Coordinates of N, CA and C in Angstrom, one line a residue:
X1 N 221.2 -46.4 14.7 CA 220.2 -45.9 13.7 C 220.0 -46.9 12.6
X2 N 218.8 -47.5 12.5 CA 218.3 -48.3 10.9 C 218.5 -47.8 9.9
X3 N 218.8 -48.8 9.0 CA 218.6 -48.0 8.0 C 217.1 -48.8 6.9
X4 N 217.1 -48.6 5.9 CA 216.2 -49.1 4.8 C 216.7 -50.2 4.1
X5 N 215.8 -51.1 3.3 CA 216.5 -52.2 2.4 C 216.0 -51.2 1.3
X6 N 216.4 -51.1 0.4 CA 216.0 -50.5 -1.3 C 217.1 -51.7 -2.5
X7 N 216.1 -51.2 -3.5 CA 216.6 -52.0 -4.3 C 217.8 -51.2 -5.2
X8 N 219.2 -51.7 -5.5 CA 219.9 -50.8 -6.4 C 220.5 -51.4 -7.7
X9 N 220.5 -50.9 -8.8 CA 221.3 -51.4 -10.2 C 222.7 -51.5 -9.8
X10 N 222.8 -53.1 -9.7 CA 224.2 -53.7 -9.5 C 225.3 -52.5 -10.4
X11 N 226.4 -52.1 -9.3 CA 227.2 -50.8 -9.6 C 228.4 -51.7 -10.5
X12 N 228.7 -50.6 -11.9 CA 230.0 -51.7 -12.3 C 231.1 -51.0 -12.3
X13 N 231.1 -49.6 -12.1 CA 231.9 -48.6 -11.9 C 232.5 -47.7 -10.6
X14 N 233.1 -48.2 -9.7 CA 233.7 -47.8 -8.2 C 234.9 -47.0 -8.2
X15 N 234.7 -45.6 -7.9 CA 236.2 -45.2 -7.3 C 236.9 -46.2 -6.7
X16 N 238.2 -45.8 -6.2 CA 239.4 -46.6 -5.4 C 239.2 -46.4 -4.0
X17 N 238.7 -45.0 -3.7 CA 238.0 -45.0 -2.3 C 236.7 -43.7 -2.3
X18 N 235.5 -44.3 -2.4 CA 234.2 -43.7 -2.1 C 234.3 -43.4 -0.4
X19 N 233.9 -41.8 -0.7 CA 233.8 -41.2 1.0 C 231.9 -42.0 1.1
X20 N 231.3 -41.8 0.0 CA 229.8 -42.0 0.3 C 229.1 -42.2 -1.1
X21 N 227.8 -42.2 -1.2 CA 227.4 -41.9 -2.3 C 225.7 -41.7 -2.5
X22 N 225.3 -41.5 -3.4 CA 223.8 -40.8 -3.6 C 223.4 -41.9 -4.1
X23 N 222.0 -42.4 -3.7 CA 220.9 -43.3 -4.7 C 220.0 -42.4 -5.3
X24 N 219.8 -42.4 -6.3 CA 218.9 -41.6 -7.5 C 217.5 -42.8 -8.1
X25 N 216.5 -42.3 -8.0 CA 215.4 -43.4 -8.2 C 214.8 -43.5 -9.5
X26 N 215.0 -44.7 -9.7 CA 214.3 -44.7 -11.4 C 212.7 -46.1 -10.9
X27 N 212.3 -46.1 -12.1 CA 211.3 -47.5 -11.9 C 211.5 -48.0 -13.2
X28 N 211.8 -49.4 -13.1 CA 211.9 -50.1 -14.1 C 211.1 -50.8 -14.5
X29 N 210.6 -50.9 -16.0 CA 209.5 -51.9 -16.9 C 209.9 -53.0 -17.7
X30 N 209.7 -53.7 -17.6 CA 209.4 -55.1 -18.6 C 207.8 -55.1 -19.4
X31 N 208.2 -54.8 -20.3 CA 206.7 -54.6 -20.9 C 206.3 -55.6 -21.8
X32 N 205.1 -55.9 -22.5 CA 205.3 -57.0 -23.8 C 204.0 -56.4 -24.6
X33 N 204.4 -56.2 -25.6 CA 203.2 -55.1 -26.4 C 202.8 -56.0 -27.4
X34 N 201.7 -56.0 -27.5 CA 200.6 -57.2 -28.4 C 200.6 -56.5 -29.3
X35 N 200.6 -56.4 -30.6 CA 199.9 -55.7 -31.6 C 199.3 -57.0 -33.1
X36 N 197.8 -56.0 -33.1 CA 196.6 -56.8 -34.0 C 197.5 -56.2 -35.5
X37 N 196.9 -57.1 -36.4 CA 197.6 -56.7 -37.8 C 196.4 -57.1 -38.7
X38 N 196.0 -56.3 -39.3 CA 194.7 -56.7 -40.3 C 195.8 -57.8 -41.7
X39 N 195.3 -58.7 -42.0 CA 195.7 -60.1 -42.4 C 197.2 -59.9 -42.6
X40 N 197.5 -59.7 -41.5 CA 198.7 -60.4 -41.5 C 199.3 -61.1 -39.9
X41 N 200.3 -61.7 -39.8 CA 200.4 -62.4 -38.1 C 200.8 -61.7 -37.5
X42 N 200.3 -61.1 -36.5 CA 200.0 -60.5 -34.8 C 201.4 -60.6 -34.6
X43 N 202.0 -59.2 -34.0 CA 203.2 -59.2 -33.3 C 203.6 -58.9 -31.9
X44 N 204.6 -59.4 -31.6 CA 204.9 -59.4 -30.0 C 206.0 -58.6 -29.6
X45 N 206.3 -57.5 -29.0 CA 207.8 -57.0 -28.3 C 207.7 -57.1 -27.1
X46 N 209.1 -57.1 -27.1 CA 209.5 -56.9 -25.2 C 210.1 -55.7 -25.2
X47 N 209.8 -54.7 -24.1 CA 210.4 -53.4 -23.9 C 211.0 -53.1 -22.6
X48 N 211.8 -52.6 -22.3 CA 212.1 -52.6 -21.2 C 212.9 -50.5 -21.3
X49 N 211.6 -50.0 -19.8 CA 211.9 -49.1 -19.8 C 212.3 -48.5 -18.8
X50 N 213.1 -47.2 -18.8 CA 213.9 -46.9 -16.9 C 213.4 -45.6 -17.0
X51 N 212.6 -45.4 -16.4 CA 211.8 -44.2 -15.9 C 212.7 -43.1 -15.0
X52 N 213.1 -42.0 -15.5 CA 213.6 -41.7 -13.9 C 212.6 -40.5 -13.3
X53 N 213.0 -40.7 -12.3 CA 211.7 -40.5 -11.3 C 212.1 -38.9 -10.6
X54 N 213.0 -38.4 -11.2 CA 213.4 -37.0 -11.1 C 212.9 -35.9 -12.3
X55 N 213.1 -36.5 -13.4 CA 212.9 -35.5 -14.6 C 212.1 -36.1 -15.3
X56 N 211.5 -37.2 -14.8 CA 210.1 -38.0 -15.8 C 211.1 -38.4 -17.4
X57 N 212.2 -38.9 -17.2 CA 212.6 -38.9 -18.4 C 212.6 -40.4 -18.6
X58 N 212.5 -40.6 -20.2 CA 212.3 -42.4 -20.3 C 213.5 -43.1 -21.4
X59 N 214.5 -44.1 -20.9 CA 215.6 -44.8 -21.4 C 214.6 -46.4 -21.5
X60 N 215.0 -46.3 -23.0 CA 215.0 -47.6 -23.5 C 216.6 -48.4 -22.9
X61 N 216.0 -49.9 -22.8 CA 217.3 -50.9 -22.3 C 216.7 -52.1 -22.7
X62 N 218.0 -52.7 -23.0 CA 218.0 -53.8 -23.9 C 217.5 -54.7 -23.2
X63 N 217.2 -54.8 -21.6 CA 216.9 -55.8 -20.8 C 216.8 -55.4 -19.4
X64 N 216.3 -55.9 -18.9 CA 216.0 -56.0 -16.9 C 217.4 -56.1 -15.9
X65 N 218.0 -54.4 -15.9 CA 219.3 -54.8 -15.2 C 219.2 -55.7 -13.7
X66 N 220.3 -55.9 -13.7 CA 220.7 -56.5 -12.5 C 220.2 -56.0 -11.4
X67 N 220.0 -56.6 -10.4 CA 219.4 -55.2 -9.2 C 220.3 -56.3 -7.9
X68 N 220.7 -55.5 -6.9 CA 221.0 -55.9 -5.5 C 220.1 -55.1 -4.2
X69 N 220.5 -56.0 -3.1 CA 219.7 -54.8 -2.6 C 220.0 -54.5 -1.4
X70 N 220.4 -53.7 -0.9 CA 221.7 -52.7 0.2 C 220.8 -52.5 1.4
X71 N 221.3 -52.5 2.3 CA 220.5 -51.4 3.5 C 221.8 -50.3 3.6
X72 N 220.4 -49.1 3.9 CA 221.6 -47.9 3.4 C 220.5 -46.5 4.9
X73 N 221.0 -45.8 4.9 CA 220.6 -45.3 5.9 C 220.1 -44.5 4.5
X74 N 218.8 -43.6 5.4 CA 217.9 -43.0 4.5 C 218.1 -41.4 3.9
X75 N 219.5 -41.0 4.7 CA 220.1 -39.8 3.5 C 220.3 -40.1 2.6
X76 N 220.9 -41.1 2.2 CA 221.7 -41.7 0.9 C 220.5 -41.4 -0.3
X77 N 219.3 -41.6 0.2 CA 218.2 -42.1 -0.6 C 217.9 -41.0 -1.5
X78 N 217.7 -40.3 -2.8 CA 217.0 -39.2 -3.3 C 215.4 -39.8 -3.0
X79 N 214.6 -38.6 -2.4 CA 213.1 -39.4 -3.2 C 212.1 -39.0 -4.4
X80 N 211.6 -39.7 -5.0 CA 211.0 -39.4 -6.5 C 210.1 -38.7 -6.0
X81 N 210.2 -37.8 -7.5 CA 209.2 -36.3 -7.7 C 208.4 -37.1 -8.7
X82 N 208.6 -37.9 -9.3 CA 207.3 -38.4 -10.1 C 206.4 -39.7 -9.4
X83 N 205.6 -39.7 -9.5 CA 204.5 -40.7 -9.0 C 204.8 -42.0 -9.6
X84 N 204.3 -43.0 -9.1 CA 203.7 -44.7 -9.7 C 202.9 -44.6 -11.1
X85 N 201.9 -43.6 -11.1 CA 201.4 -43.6 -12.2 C 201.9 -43.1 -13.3
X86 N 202.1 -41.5 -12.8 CA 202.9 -41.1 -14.1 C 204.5 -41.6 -14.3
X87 N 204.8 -42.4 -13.4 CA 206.2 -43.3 -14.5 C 205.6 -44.0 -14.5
X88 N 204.3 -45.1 -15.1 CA 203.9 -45.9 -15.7 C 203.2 -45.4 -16.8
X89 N 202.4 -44.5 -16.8 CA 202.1 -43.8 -18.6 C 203.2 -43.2 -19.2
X90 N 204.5 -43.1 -18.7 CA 205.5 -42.6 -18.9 C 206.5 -44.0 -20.4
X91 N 206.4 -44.9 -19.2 CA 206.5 -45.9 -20.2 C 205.8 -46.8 -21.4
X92 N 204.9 -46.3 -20.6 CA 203.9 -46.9 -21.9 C 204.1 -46.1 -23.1
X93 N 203.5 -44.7 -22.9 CA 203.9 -43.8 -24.5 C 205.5 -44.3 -24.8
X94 N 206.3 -44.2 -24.0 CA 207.9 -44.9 -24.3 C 207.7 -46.0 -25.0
X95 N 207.3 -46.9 -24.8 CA 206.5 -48.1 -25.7 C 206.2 -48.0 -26.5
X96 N 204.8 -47.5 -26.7 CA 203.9 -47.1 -27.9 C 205.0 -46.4 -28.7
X97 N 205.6 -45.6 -28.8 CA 206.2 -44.6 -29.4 C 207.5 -45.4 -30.4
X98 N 208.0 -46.4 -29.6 CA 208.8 -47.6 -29.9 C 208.3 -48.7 -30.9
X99 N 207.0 -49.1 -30.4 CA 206.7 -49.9 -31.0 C 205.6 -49.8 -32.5
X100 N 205.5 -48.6 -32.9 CA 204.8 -47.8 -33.5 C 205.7 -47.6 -34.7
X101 N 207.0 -47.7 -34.2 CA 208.0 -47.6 -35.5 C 208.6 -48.1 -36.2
X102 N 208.1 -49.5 -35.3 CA 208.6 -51.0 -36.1 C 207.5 -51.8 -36.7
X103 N 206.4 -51.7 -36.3 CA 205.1 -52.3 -36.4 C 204.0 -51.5 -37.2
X104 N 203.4 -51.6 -38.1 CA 202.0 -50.9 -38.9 C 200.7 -51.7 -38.2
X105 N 200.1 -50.8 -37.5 CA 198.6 -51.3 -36.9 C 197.6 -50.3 -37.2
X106 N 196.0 -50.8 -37.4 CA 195.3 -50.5 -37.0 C 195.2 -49.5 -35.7
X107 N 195.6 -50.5 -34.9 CA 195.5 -50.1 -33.2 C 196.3 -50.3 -32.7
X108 N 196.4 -49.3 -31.3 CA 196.9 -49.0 -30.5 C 197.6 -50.7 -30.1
X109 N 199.2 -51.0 -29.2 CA 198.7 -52.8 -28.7 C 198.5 -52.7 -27.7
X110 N 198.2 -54.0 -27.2 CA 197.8 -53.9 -25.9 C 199.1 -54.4 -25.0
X111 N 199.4 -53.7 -23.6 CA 200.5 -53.7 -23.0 C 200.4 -54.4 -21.7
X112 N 201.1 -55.5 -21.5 CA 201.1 -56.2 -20.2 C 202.5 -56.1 -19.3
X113 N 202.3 -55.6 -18.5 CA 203.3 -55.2 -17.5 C 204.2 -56.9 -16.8
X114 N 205.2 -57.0 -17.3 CA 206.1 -58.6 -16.7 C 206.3 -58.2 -15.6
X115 N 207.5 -57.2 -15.1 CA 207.5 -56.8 -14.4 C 208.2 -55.3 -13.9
X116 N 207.9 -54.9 -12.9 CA 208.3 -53.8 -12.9 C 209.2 -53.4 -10.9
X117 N 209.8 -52.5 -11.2 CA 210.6 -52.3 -9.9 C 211.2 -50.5 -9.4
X118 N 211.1 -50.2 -8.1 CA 211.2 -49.5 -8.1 C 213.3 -49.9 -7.7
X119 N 214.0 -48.7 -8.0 CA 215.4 -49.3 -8.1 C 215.9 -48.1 -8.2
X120 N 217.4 -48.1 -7.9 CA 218.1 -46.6 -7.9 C 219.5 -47.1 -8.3
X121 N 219.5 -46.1 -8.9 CA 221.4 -45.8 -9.6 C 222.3 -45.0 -8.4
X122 N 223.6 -46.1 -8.0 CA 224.5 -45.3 -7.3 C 225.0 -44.5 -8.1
X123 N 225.3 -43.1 -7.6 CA 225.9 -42.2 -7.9 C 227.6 -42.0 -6.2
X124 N 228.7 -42.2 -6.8 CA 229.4 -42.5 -6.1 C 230.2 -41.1 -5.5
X125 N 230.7 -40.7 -4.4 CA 231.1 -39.5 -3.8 C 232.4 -39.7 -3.5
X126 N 233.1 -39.0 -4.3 CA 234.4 -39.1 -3.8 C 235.4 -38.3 -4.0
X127 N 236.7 -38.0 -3.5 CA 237.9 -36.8 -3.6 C 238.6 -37.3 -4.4
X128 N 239.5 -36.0 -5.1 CA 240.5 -36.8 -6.2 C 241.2 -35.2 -6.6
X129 N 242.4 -35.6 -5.9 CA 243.7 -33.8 -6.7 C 242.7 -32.7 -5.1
X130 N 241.9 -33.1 -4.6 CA 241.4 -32.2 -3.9 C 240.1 -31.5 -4.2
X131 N 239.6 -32.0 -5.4 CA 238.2 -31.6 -5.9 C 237.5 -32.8 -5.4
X132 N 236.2 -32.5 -4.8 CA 234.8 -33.1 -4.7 C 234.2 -34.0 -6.3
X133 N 234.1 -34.8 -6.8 CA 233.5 -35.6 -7.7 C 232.4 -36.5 -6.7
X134 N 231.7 -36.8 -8.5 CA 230.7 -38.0 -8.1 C 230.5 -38.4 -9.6
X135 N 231.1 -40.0 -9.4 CA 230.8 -41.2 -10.4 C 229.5 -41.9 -10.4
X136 N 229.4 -41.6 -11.9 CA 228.2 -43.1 -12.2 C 228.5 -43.7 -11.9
X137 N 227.8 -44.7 -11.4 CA 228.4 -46.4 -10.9 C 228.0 -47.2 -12.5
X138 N 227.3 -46.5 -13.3 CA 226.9 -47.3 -14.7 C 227.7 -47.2 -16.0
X139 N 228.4 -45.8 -15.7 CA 229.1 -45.4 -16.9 C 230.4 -44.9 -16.7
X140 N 230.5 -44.7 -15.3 CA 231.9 -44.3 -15.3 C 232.3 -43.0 -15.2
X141 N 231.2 -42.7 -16.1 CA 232.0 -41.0 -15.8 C 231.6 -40.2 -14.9
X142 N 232.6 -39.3 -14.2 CA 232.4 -38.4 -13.2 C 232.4 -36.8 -13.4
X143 N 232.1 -36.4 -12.1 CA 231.9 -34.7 -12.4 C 232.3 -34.2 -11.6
X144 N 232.8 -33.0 -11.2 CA 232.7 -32.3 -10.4 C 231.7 -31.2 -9.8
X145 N 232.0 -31.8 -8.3 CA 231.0 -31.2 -7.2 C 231.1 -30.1 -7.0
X146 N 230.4 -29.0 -7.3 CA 230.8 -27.4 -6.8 C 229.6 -26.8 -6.2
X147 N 230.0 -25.9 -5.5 CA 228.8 -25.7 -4.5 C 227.6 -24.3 -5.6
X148 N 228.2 -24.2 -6.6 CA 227.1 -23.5 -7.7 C 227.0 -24.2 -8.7
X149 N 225.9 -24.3 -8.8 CA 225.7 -25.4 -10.3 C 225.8 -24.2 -11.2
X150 N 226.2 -24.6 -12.6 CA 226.4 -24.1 -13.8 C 225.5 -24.4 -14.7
X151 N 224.8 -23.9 -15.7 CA 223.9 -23.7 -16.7 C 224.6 -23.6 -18.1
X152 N 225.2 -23.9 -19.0 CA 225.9 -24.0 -20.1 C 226.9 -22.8 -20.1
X153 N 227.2 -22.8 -18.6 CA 228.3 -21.9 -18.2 C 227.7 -20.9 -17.6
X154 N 227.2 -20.3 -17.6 CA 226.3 -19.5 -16.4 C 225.4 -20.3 -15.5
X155 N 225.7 -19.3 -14.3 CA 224.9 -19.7 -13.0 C 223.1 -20.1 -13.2
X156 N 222.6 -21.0 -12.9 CA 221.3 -21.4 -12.9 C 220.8 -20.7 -12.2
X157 N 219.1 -20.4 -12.7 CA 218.5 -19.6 -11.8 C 217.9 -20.4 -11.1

């Protein structure tokens, strides 16, 4: 069986032994926001934003992570509930919203896309004392797997 090439955010965090693990999909921006300034000189940012592509949520990042790129059989894969489009107006207001707080304009700037990628965060699977976990491969920290999710301590509906 094939599997897929996908792109993934170089992992810096590994169990000692992963049974498996989840890719989770974000899309990543490189943005550069123009903004006009009535007499004064015109300013420039770079934004870089990570869309995730499950809860439409938007992380500012200091830069364009690392990316590698795996062939992975296609369970591994989560697939996005948000669209191309709406994670790209997603970043932009991310932007705007950013760049609005550093900058006094007239207008709105204007946003040119450097570049952009679709990419996924390992989420790592693995046993430990005999509980089910799964590590971020970005931060390290892990959770335990239970077959009910919990809601701030009560069961989700």
């Amino acid at each position: 069986m094939g599997g897929i090439k996908v792109k993934v955010m170089r992992p810096i965090f590994k169990p000692e032994v992963a049974e498996s693990f989840v890719l989770y999909p974000y899309r990543i921006y490189h943005l550069r926001l123009f903004y006009k300034r009535l007499g004064m000189k015109d300013r420039v940012f770079d934004y870089y934003a990570y869309i995730d592509l499950y809860r439409l949520g938007a992380e500012r990042g200091d830069d364009f992570i690392d990316l590698e790129e795996w062939e992975v059989d296609e369970k591994n894969v989560m697939e996005p509930l948000v669209t191309e489009e709406e994670a790209r107006m997603k970043a932009f207001e991310s932007a705007i919203t950013w760049g609005n707080s550093r900058v006094v304009s007239w207008w709105l700037p204007r946003i040119e896309v450097i570049r952009e990628e679709l990419a996924y965060k390992v989420f790592w699977v693995y046993e430990e004392d005999g509980k089910k976990l799964i590590m971020d491969s970005l931060d390290g920290k892990s959770y335990e797997l239970t077959g009910e999710r919990k809601c701030r301590g009560f069961p989700c509906r």
